Short mmCIF file of C-alpha atoms and ligand atoms in Angstrom, two decimals:
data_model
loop_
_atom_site.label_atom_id
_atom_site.label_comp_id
_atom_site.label_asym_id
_atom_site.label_seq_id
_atom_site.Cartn_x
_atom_site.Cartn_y
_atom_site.Cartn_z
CA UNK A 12 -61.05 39.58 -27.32
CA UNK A 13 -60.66 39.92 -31.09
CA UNK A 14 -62.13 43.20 -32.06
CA UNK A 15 -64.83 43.65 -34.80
CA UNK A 16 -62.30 44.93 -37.72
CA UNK A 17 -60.19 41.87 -37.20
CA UNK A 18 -63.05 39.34 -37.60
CA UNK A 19 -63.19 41.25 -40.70
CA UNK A 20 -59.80 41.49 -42.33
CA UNK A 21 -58.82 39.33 -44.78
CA UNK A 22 -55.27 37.84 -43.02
CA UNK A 23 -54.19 36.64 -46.64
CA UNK A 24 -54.68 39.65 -48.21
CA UNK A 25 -52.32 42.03 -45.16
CA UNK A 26 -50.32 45.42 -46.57
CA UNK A 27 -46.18 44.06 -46.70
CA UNK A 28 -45.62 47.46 -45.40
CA UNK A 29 -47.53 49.54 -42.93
CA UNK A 30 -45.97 53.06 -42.41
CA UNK A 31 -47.54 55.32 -39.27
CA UNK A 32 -46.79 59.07 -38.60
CA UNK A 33 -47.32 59.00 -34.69
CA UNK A 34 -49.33 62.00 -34.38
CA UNK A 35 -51.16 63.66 -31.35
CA UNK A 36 -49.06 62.89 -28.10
CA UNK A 37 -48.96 66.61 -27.29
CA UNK A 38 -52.14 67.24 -27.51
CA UNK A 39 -53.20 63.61 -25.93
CA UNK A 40 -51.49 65.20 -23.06
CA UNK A 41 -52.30 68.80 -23.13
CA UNK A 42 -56.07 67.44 -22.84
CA UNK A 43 -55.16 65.52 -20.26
CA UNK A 44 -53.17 68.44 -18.28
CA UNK A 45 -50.20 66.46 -18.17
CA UNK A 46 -47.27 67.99 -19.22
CA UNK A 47 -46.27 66.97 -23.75
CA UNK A 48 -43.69 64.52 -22.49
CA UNK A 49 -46.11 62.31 -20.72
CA UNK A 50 -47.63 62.16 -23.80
CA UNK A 51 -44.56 60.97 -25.40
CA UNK A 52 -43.90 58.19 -22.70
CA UNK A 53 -47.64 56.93 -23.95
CA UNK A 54 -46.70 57.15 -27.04
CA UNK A 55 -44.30 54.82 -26.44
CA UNK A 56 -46.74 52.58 -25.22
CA UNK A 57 -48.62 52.83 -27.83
CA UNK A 58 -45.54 52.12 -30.26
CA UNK A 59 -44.81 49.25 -28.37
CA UNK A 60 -48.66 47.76 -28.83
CA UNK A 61 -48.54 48.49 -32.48
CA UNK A 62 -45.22 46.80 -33.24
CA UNK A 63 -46.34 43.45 -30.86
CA UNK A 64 -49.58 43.63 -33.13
CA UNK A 65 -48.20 44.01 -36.51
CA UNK A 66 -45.13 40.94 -35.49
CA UNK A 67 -48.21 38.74 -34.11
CA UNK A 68 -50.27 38.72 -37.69
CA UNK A 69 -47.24 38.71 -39.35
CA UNK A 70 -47.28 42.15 -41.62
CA UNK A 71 -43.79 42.16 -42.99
CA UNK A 72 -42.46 45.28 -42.86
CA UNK A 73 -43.20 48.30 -40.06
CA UNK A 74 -42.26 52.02 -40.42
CA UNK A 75 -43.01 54.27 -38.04
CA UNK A 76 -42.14 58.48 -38.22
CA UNK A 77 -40.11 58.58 -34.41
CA UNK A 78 -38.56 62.25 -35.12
CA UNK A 79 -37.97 64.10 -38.05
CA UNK A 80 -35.30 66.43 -39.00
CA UNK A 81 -37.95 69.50 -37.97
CA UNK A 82 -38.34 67.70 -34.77
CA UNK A 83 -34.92 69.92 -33.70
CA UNK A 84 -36.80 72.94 -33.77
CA UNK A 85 -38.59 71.74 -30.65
CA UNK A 86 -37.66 72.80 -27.26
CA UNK A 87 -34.24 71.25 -25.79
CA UNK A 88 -36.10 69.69 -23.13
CA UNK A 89 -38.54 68.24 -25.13
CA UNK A 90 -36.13 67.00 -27.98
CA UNK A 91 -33.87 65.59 -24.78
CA UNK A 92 -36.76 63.65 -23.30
CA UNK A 93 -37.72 62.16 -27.03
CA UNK A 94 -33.68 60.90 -27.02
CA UNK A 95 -33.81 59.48 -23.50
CA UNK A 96 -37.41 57.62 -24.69
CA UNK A 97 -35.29 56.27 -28.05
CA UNK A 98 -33.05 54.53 -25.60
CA UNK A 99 -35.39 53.84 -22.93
CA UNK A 100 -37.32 52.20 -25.58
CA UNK A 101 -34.69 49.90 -27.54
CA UNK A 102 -33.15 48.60 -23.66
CA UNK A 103 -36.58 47.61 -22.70
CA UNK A 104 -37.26 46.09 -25.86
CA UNK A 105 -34.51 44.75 -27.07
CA UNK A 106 -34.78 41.01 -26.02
CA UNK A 107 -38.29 40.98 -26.45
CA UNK A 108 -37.89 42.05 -30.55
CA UNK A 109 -35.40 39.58 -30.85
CA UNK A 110 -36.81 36.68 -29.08
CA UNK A 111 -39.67 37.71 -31.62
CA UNK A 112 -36.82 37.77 -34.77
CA UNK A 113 -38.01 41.04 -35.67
CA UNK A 114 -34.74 42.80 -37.54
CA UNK A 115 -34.20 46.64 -36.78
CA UNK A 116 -33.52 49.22 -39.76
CA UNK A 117 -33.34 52.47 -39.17
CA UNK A 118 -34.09 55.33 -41.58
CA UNK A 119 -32.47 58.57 -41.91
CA UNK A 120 -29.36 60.15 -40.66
CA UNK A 121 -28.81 59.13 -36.84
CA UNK A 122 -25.03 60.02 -36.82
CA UNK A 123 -25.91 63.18 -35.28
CA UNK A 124 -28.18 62.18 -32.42
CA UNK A 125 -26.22 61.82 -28.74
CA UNK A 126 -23.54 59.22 -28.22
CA UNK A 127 -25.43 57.03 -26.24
CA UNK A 128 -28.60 56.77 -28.85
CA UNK A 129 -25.88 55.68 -31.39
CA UNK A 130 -24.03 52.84 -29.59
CA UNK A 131 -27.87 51.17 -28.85
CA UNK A 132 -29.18 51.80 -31.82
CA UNK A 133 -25.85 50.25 -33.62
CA UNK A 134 -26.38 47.73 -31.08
CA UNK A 135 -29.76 46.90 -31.58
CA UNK A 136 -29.30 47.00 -35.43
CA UNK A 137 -25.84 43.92 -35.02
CA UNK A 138 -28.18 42.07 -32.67
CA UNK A 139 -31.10 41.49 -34.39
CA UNK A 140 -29.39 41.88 -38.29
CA UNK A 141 -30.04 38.09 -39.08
CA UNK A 142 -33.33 38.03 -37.87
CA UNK A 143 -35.64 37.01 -40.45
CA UNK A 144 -39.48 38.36 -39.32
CA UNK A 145 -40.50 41.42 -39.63
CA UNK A 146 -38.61 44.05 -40.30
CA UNK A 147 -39.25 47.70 -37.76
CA UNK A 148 -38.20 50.40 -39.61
CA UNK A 149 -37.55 53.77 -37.53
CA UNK A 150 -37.28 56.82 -38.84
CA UNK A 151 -35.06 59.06 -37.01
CA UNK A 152 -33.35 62.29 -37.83
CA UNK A 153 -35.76 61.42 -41.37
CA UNK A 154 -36.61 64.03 -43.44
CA UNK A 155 -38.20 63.19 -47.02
CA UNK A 156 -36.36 66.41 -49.07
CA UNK A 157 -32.97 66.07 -47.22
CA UNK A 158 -33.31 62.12 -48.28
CA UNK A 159 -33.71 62.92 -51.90
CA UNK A 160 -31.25 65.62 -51.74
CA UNK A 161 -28.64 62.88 -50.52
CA UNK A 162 -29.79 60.72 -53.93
CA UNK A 163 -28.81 63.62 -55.61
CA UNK A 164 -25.77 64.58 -54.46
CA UNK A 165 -24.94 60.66 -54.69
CA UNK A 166 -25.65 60.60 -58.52
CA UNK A 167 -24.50 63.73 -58.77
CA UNK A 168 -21.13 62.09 -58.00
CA UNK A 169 -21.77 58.91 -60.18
CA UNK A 170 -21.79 60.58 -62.85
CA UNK A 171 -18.53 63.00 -62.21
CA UNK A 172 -16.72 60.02 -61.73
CA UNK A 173 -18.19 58.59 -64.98
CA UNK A 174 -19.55 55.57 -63.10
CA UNK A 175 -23.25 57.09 -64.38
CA UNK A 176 -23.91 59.08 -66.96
CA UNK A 177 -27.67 61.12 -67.48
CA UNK A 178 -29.31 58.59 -69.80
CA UNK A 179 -28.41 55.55 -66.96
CA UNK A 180 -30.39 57.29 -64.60
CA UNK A 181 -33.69 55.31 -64.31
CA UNK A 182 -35.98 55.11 -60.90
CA UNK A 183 -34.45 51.86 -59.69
CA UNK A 184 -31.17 54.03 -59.08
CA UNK A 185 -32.98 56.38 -57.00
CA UNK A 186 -34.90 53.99 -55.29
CA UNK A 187 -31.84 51.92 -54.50
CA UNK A 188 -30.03 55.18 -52.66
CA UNK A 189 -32.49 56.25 -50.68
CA UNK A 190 -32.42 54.74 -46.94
CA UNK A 191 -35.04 52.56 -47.70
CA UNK A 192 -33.50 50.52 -51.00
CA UNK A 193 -33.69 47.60 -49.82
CA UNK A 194 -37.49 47.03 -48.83
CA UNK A 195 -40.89 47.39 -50.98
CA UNK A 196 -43.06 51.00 -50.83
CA UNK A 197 -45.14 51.33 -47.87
CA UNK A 198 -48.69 49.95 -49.07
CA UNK A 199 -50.27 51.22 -46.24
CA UNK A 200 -49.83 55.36 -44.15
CA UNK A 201 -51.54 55.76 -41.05
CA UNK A 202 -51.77 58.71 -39.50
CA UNK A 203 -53.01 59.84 -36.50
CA UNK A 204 -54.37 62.85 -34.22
CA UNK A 205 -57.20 64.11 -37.50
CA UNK A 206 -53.98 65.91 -39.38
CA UNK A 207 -54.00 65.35 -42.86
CA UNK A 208 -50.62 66.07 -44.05
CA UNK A 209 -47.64 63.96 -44.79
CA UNK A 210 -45.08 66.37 -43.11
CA UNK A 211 -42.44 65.49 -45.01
CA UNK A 212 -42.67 61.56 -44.59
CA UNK A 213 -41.70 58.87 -47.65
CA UNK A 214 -42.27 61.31 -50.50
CA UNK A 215 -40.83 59.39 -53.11
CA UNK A 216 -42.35 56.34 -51.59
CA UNK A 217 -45.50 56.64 -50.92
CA UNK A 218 -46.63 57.64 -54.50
CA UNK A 219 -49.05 54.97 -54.56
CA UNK A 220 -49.48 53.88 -51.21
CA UNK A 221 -53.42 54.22 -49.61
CA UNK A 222 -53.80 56.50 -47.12
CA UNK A 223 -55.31 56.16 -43.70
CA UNK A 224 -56.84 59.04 -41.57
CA UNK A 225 -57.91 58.68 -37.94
CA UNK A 226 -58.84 60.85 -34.92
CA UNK A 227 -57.32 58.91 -32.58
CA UNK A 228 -54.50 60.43 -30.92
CA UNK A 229 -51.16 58.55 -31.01
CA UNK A 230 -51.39 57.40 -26.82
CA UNK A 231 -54.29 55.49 -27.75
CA UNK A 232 -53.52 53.86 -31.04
CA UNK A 233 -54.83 50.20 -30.46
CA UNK A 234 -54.91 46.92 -32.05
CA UNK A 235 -58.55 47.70 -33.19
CA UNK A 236 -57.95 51.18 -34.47
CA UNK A 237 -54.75 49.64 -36.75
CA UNK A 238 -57.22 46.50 -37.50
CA UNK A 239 -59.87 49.12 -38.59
CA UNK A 240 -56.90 51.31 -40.60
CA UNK A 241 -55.71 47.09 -42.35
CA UNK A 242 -59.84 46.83 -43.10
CA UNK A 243 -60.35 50.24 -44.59
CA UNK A 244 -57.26 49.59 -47.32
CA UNK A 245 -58.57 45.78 -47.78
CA UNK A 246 -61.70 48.05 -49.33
CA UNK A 247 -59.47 49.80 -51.77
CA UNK A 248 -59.14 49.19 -55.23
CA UNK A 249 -55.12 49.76 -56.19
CA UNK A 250 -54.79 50.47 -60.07
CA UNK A 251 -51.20 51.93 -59.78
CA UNK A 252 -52.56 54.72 -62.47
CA UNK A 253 -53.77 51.69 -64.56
CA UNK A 254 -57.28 50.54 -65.09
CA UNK A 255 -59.13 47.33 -62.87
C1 FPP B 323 -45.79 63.44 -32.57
O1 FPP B 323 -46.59 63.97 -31.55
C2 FPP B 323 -44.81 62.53 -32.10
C3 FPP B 323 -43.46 62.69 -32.12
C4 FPP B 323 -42.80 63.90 -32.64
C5 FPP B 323 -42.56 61.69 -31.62
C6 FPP B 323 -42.99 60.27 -31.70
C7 FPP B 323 -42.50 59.62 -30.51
C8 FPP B 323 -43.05 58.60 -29.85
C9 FPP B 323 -44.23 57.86 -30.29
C10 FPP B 323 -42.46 58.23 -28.56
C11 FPP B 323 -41.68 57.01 -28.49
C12 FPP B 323 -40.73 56.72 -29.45
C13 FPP B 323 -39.44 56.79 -29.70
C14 FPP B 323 -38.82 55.59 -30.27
C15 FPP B 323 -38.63 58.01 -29.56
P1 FPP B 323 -46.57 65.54 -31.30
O2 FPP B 323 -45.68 65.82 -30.18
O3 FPP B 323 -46.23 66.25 -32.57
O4 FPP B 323 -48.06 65.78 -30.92
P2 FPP B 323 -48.89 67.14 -31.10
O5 FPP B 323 -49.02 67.36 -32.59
O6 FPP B 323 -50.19 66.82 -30.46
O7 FPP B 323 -48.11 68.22 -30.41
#
């Protein structure tokens, strides 16, 4: 059944990139009495609905917020179960993405997560590198500050080794270190569960990108609640800090 925000979208006029901070699986479970890492395993659900959704009308790029580098302060348990879920996830999914030519990209520093997320990740990242659909970004191990920090330190370099000096330094240099250099600003957030914070998420890149609040808690994202997020930024005006 197509839901009443699709009707309503305008499919030539789609965000290139949607990015969504996952929000509210704790609490979708703690509601529910079920114990936080249920709600994670729907969240995965869910994160496998939105990514089948966003390939089928073609949006070009995906991010999605899958654990940040504050996500360690969680309990073991709970940061355990999130790793198992990562690779749960990509052996499920893996043939299905690339029968779909989505390409993988992953953001943020996943040297440091267990062996075993590594080798599939790397894995799913060689298989589906010349796919040429949409590209699902995953943040993992992401934080926004400790991404800029590594610019820093990068052109901090440059220019000891004389290969930059200050005055070279221009925002295509930054933009082309950070993890996500090689793909356009999110034009689209979403995030979910009623928080209304970007908890440390694309600072640099979402300067200008519209925002999009909801309620819903991550387990039940659905096609029409990311149809209804697509609708609500077709409404906006973007001036980029110019005028109409
Ligand atoms: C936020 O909910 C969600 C996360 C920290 C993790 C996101 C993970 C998934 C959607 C699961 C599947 C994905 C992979 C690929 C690992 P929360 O726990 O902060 O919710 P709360 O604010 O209600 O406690």
């Amino acid at each position: 059944m197509v839901s009443k925000y699709e009707e309503m979208i305008d499919i030539k006029k789609l965000p290139r990139h949607i990015a969504v901070i996952m929000d509210g699986n704790g609490r979708w479970a703690s509601q529910k009495l079920m114990p936080r890492t249920m709600g994670h395993k729907a969240g995965m659900q869910a994160l496998k609905r939105t990514v089948e959704a966003c390939a089928e009308i073609k949006i070009p790029i995906l991010s999605v917020y899958a654990f940040s580098t504050e996500n360690w302060k969680r309990p073991a348990e709970e940061v355990n179960y999130l790793m198992q879920l990562l690779v749960e996830y990509i052996e499920k999914e893996i043939n299905e993405l690339h029968k779909n030519n989505i390409k993988i990209k992953i953001t943020g520093d996943y040297s440091t997560l267990p062996r075993v997320c590594i080798s599939s990740i790397n894995n799913a990242i060689e298989k589906t590198g010349n796919n040429t659909g949409m590209i699902f970004n995953i943040a993992l191990n992401y934080g926004s500050r400790k991404e800029i920090l590594r610019v820093v330190q990068q052109i901090a370099a440059q220019v000891k080794s004389g290969k930059a000096s200050p005055d070279t330094i221009d925002e295509n240099l930054i933009n082309s270190l950070l993890y996500t250099g090689d793909i356009p600003d999110p034009d689209l957030l979403i995030r979910t569960a009623g928080e209304m914070r970007l908890s440390n998420f694309m600072l640099w890149q979402i300067a200008y990108t519209e925002l999009f609040f909801t309620q819903c808690m991550w387990p039940d994202f659905n096609r029409e609640v990311l149809m209804n997020a697509i609708w609500s930024y077709q409404q906006r005006e973007r001036r980029f800090g110019g005028l109409k």
